[in-house]
């Protein structure tokens, strides 16, 4: 909680006496239950001190960001920088793909629509990054690798592709198939996560979820509602990534200057963890000094070989964007902040946890610089559902056993909070030196790679009132037989229109099924429907849609 308190103080100091800035800030109320979160519950607790570097006061910037580490990330007096993420090359160099524009541009920061994407390199992930070459025009870049090793640098309204990290680059455009769904807030500020088979999951600015089989083939919209938390917020700048356990998503409320952290088993259905993912003040030094940038946006995640988040990169600016003018004392840059990656865990029990479960065995894996047999404060450990351990509850340690260099911990199962819906229980505690220790684990009895069956809007046969429905499997495994049901939503009730059986579908396969047109509809009237796909035991997907007027569909 020390970091959280520090950030609140820093934010408060920045708050008072700034009437013009207040016009672009809305103080979001925090849920009362957040007051009871323990250290390690919030994603923001994972931010570590910035590595010591070249500390300078002879530099542009408002007083809250001076002095600062000028060799962190990328900055200079020539350009204003924004966005960007890092890829590690086979040359053991770190490659940053970042955009920027001349600091002396007539419109200042508002010259950003004319950004140029730069390729910068460094021998470490923190900086200073030095521009190596220019890729081309574009804004808000995000780089990722395809299964075949080629590199893609996404920018708004297009992408660059190359055989390697150093180019040459060719500019192209993605194809998008919204699949009869409303595109949520447009297709900009896209973020990408590679799935196990090399396919890609994408989240757009508005929170819609899309899937491409190759990362270049058309992106197909899966969701009909945003993935973000059901709270008020001006959301933008999502970042999605996948590690060895689950998918992660952070999205920023730019007006409230608070970000939210979410987790998912499949990248389609998301849960929101409590507490701030980040907010102003997360860039701090070992001695507590805060580089208190006015805005932290465009977060990107650098991952280790397990996919764990080990560094966050932000676009930061020291004042309001429209107050960053040419040849003034204001500008923007990209910064690097290390993250606590968490520990590697394995649940050793193979039977599902129930009310009758007495103990839970968890193996904590040794890594370079971490010896679980000597470095853990065992009395501090709690294990179980996040809904429990984030509030200081959960299972306590009964006993331990050394297994090679690893440590097997047996927990008393009482208070674990793990339900049938749980897919990634959490370990939370401290090291013997008082540092945060956390980790997530998979459950051996949970399937983490399910079919993703998704239906399109029914089309009426020209020869009858029967409706044809295209169903596709965007999962990485074949589906089981299922039932497709179409229902009319009216006055808060559901009335079945028709249903059909679905046979097994291979990954990325599709089928066309027919629903008999048994129901009469009034011409010219709008109707609301829901398409549900389910197996005997589970609802696979739902698709709510509005049809107006109905005569275009049936008559």
PDB file of C-alpha atoms in Angstrom, residues 76-201:
ATOM      1  CA  UNK A  76      15.333  14.873 -26.944  1.00  0.00           C
ATOM      2  CA  UNK A  77      14.845  18.560 -27.760  1.00  0.00           C
ATOM      3  CA  UNK A  78      14.112  17.881 -31.423  1.00  0.00           C
ATOM      4  CA  UNK A  79      10.984  15.729 -31.330  1.00  0.00           C
ATOM      5  CA  UNK A  80       7.935  15.027 -29.221  1.00  0.00           C
ATOM      6  CA  UNK A  81       7.400  11.261 -28.876  1.00  0.00           C
ATOM      7  CA  UNK A  82       4.249   9.211 -28.339  1.00  0.00           C
ATOM      8  CA  UNK A  83       3.225   5.558 -28.052  1.00  0.00           C
ATOM      9  CA  UNK A  84       5.445   2.664 -28.939  1.00  0.00           C
ATOM     10  CA  UNK A  85       6.440  -0.779 -27.696  1.00  0.00           C
ATOM     11  CA  UNK A  86       9.551  -2.939 -27.555  1.00  0.00           C
ATOM     12  CA  UNK A  87      10.567  -6.235 -29.186  1.00  0.00           C
ATOM     13  CA  UNK A  88      13.725  -8.147 -28.272  1.00  0.00           C
ATOM     14  CA  UNK A  89      15.773  -9.135 -31.312  1.00  0.00           C
ATOM     15  CA  UNK A  90      18.055 -12.067 -31.983  1.00  0.00           C
ATOM     16  CA  UNK A  91      20.841  -9.476 -31.958  1.00  0.00           C
ATOM     17  CA  UNK A  92      20.154  -9.095 -28.190  1.00  0.00           C
ATOM     18  CA  UNK A  93      19.155  -5.497 -28.800  1.00  0.00           C
ATOM     19  CA  UNK A  94      15.830  -4.023 -27.765  1.00  0.00           C
ATOM     20  CA  UNK A  95      13.879  -2.502 -30.629  1.00  0.00           C
ATOM     21  CA  UNK A  96      11.425   0.315 -29.864  1.00  0.00           C
ATOM     22  CA  UNK A  97       8.836   1.308 -32.459  1.00  0.00           C
ATOM     23  CA  UNK A  98       7.681   4.792 -31.483  1.00  0.00           C
ATOM     24  CA  UNK A  99       6.097   7.756 -33.234  1.00  0.00           C
ATOM     25  CA  UNK A 100       7.012  11.409 -33.046  1.00  0.00           C
ATOM     26  CA  UNK A 101       6.878  14.818 -34.674  1.00  0.00           C
ATOM     27  CA  UNK A 102       9.064  17.964 -34.630  1.00  0.00           C
ATOM     28  CA  UNK A 103       8.825  19.766 -31.302  1.00  0.00           C
ATOM     29  CA  UNK A 104       8.809  23.119 -33.117  1.00  0.00           C
ATOM     30  CA  UNK A 105       5.803  22.204 -35.293  1.00  0.00           C
ATOM     31  CA  UNK A 106       3.414  25.168 -35.653  1.00  0.00           C
ATOM     32  CA  UNK A 107       0.617  23.294 -33.831  1.00  0.00           C
ATOM     33  CA  UNK A 108       2.831  21.903 -31.095  1.00  0.00           C
ATOM     34  CA  UNK A 109       1.477  18.642 -29.688  1.00  0.00           C
ATOM     35  CA  UNK A 110      -1.611  18.933 -31.872  1.00  0.00           C
ATOM     36  CA  UNK A 111       0.616  18.191 -34.855  1.00  0.00           C
ATOM     37  CA  UNK A 112       0.330  14.505 -33.837  1.00  0.00           C
ATOM     38  CA  UNK A 113      -1.848  13.484 -36.859  1.00  0.00           C
ATOM     39  CA  UNK A 114       1.324  14.046 -38.905  1.00  0.00           C
ATOM     40  CA  UNK A 115       3.410  11.650 -36.826  1.00  0.00           C
ATOM     41  CA  UNK A 116       6.313   9.642 -38.188  1.00  0.00           C
ATOM     42  CA  UNK A 117       7.073   6.121 -36.935  1.00  0.00           C
ATOM     43  CA  UNK A 118      10.692   5.620 -35.875  1.00  0.00           C
ATOM     44  CA  UNK A 119      12.721   2.496 -35.182  1.00  0.00           C
ATOM     45  CA  UNK A 120      14.974   3.005 -32.163  1.00  0.00           C
ATOM     46  CA  UNK A 121      17.363   0.580 -30.461  1.00  0.00           C
ATOM     47  CA  UNK A 122      19.052   0.089 -27.106  1.00  0.00           C
ATOM     48  CA  UNK A 123      21.193  -2.579 -25.425  1.00  0.00           C
ATOM     49  CA  UNK A 124      18.690  -2.774 -22.565  1.00  0.00           C
ATOM     50  CA  UNK A 125      14.906  -2.464 -22.287  1.00  0.00           C
ATOM     51  CA  UNK A 126      14.954   0.789 -20.297  1.00  0.00           C
ATOM     52  CA  UNK A 127      16.905   3.229 -22.462  1.00  0.00           C
ATOM     53  CA  UNK A 128      18.205   5.496 -23.735  1.00  0.00           C
ATOM     54  CA  UNK A 129      16.772   4.430 -27.081  1.00  0.00           C
ATOM     55  CA  UNK A 130      18.481   5.926 -30.123  1.00  0.00           C
ATOM     56  CA  UNK A 131      16.708   6.325 -33.475  1.00  0.00           C
ATOM     57  CA  UNK A 132      18.159   3.937 -36.026  1.00  0.00           C
ATOM     58  CA  UNK A 133      15.888   4.610 -38.995  1.00  0.00           C
ATOM     59  CA  UNK A 134      12.500   5.892 -40.100  1.00  0.00           C
ATOM     60  CA  UNK A 135       9.637   3.536 -40.992  1.00  0.00           C
ATOM     61  CA  UNK A 136       7.038   5.970 -42.356  1.00  0.00           C
ATOM     62  CA  UNK A 137       3.992   8.080 -41.468  1.00  0.00           C
ATOM     63  CA  UNK A 138       1.687   6.830 -38.720  1.00  0.00           C
ATOM     64  CA  UNK A 139       0.478   7.263 -35.153  1.00  0.00           C
ATOM     65  CA  UNK A 140       0.050   5.068 -32.056  1.00  0.00           C
ATOM     66  CA  UNK A 141       2.263   2.179 -33.245  1.00  0.00           C
ATOM     67  CA  UNK A 142       2.181  -1.326 -31.774  1.00  0.00           C
ATOM     68  CA  UNK A 143       4.638  -3.948 -33.029  1.00  0.00           C
ATOM     69  CA  UNK A 144       4.181  -7.720 -32.984  1.00  0.00           C
ATOM     70  CA  UNK A 145       5.639 -10.834 -34.598  1.00  0.00           C
ATOM     71  CA  UNK A 146       3.764 -13.227 -36.847  1.00  0.00           C
ATOM     72  CA  UNK A 147       4.089 -16.998 -36.537  1.00  0.00           C
ATOM     73  CA  UNK A 148       6.478 -17.038 -39.513  1.00  0.00           C
ATOM     74  CA  UNK A 149       8.770 -14.480 -37.884  1.00  0.00           C
ATOM     75  CA  UNK A 150       7.767 -11.419 -39.896  1.00  0.00           C
ATOM     76  CA  UNK A 151       7.266  -8.201 -37.968  1.00  0.00           C
ATOM     77  CA  UNK A 152       4.132  -6.063 -38.107  1.00  0.00           C
ATOM     78  CA  UNK A 153       3.999  -2.459 -36.882  1.00  0.00           C
ATOM     79  CA  UNK A 154       0.374  -1.398 -36.599  1.00  0.00           C
ATOM     80  CA  UNK A 155      -0.497   2.291 -36.946  1.00  0.00           C
ATOM     81  CA  UNK A 156      -3.893   3.970 -37.106  1.00  0.00           C
ATOM     82  CA  UNK A 157      -5.513   3.023 -40.436  1.00  0.00           C
ATOM     83  CA  UNK A 158      -2.832   0.603 -41.561  1.00  0.00           C
ATOM     84  CA  UNK A 159       0.304  -1.344 -40.792  1.00  0.00           C
ATOM     85  CA  UNK A 160       3.901  -1.837 -41.888  1.00  0.00           C
ATOM     86  CA  UNK A 161       5.347  -5.300 -42.458  1.00  0.00           C
ATOM     87  CA  UNK A 162       8.912  -6.532 -42.787  1.00  0.00           C
ATOM     88  CA  UNK A 163      10.809  -9.823 -42.815  1.00  0.00           C
ATOM     89  CA  UNK A 164      12.729  -8.638 -39.774  1.00  0.00           C
ATOM     90  CA  UNK A 165      13.032  -5.977 -37.105  1.00  0.00           C
ATOM     91  CA  UNK A 166      15.180  -3.702 -39.279  1.00  0.00           C
ATOM     92  CA  UNK A 167      12.984  -3.504 -42.395  1.00  0.00           C
ATOM     93  CA  UNK A 168      12.617  -2.712 -45.235  1.00  0.00           C
ATOM     94  CA  UNK A 169       8.956  -1.958 -44.569  1.00  0.00           C
ATOM     95  CA  UNK A 170       5.883  -2.168 -46.781  1.00  0.00           C
ATOM     96  CA  UNK A 171       2.703  -0.277 -45.895  1.00  0.00           C
ATOM     97  CA  UNK A 172      -0.597  -2.176 -46.100  1.00  0.00           C
ATOM     98  CA  UNK A 173      -4.104  -2.211 -44.607  1.00  0.00           C
ATOM     99  CA  UNK A 174      -5.959  -4.804 -42.558  1.00  0.00           C
ATOM    100  CA  UNK A 175      -9.316  -6.154 -43.662  1.00  0.00           C
ATOM    101  CA  UNK A 176     -12.091  -6.183 -41.074  1.00  0.00           C
ATOM    102  CA  UNK A 177     -15.322  -8.190 -41.072  1.00  0.00           C
ATOM    103  CA  UNK A 178     -17.696  -6.794 -38.464  1.00  0.00           C
ATOM    104  CA  UNK A 179     -19.969  -9.843 -38.958  1.00  0.00           C
ATOM    105  CA  UNK A 180     -23.265  -7.971 -38.611  1.00  0.00           C
ATOM    106  CA  UNK A 181     -22.169  -6.408 -35.332  1.00  0.00           C
ATOM    107  CA  UNK A 182     -21.868  -2.728 -34.485  1.00  0.00           C
ATOM    108  CA  UNK A 183     -18.249  -1.586 -34.450  1.00  0.00           C
ATOM    109  CA  UNK A 184     -17.674  -0.089 -31.021  1.00  0.00           C
ATOM    110  CA  UNK A 185     -16.158   3.420 -31.302  1.00  0.00           C
ATOM    111  CA  UNK A 186     -14.347   2.736 -34.563  1.00  0.00           C
ATOM    112  CA  UNK A 187     -11.276   0.771 -35.553  1.00  0.00           C
ATOM    113  CA  UNK A 188      -8.382   2.742 -34.102  1.00  0.00           C
ATOM    114  CA  UNK A 189      -5.829   2.287 -31.311  1.00  0.00           C
ATOM    115  CA  UNK A 190      -5.796  -1.466 -31.896  1.00  0.00           C
ATOM    116  CA  UNK A 191      -3.893  -3.862 -29.629  1.00  0.00           C
ATOM    117  CA  UNK A 192      -2.903  -7.459 -30.351  1.00  0.00           C
ATOM    118  CA  UNK A 193      -2.139 -10.707 -28.509  1.00  0.00           C
ATOM    119  CA  UNK A 194      -0.871 -13.883 -30.165  1.00  0.00           C
ATOM    120  CA  UNK A 195      -2.771 -17.071 -29.367  1.00  0.00           C
ATOM    121  CA  UNK A 196      -1.214 -20.522 -28.951  1.00  0.00           C
ATOM    122  CA  UNK A 197      -1.569 -21.505 -32.625  1.00  0.00           C
ATOM    123  CA  UNK A 198      -0.093 -18.241 -33.927  1.00  0.00           C
ATOM    124  CA  UNK A 199      -3.469 -16.642 -34.625  1.00  0.00           C
ATOM    125  CA  UNK A 200      -4.201 -13.201 -33.190  1.00  0.00           C
ATOM    126  CA  UNK A 201      -6.750 -11.702 -30.866  1.00  0.00           C
TER     127      UNK A 201
END
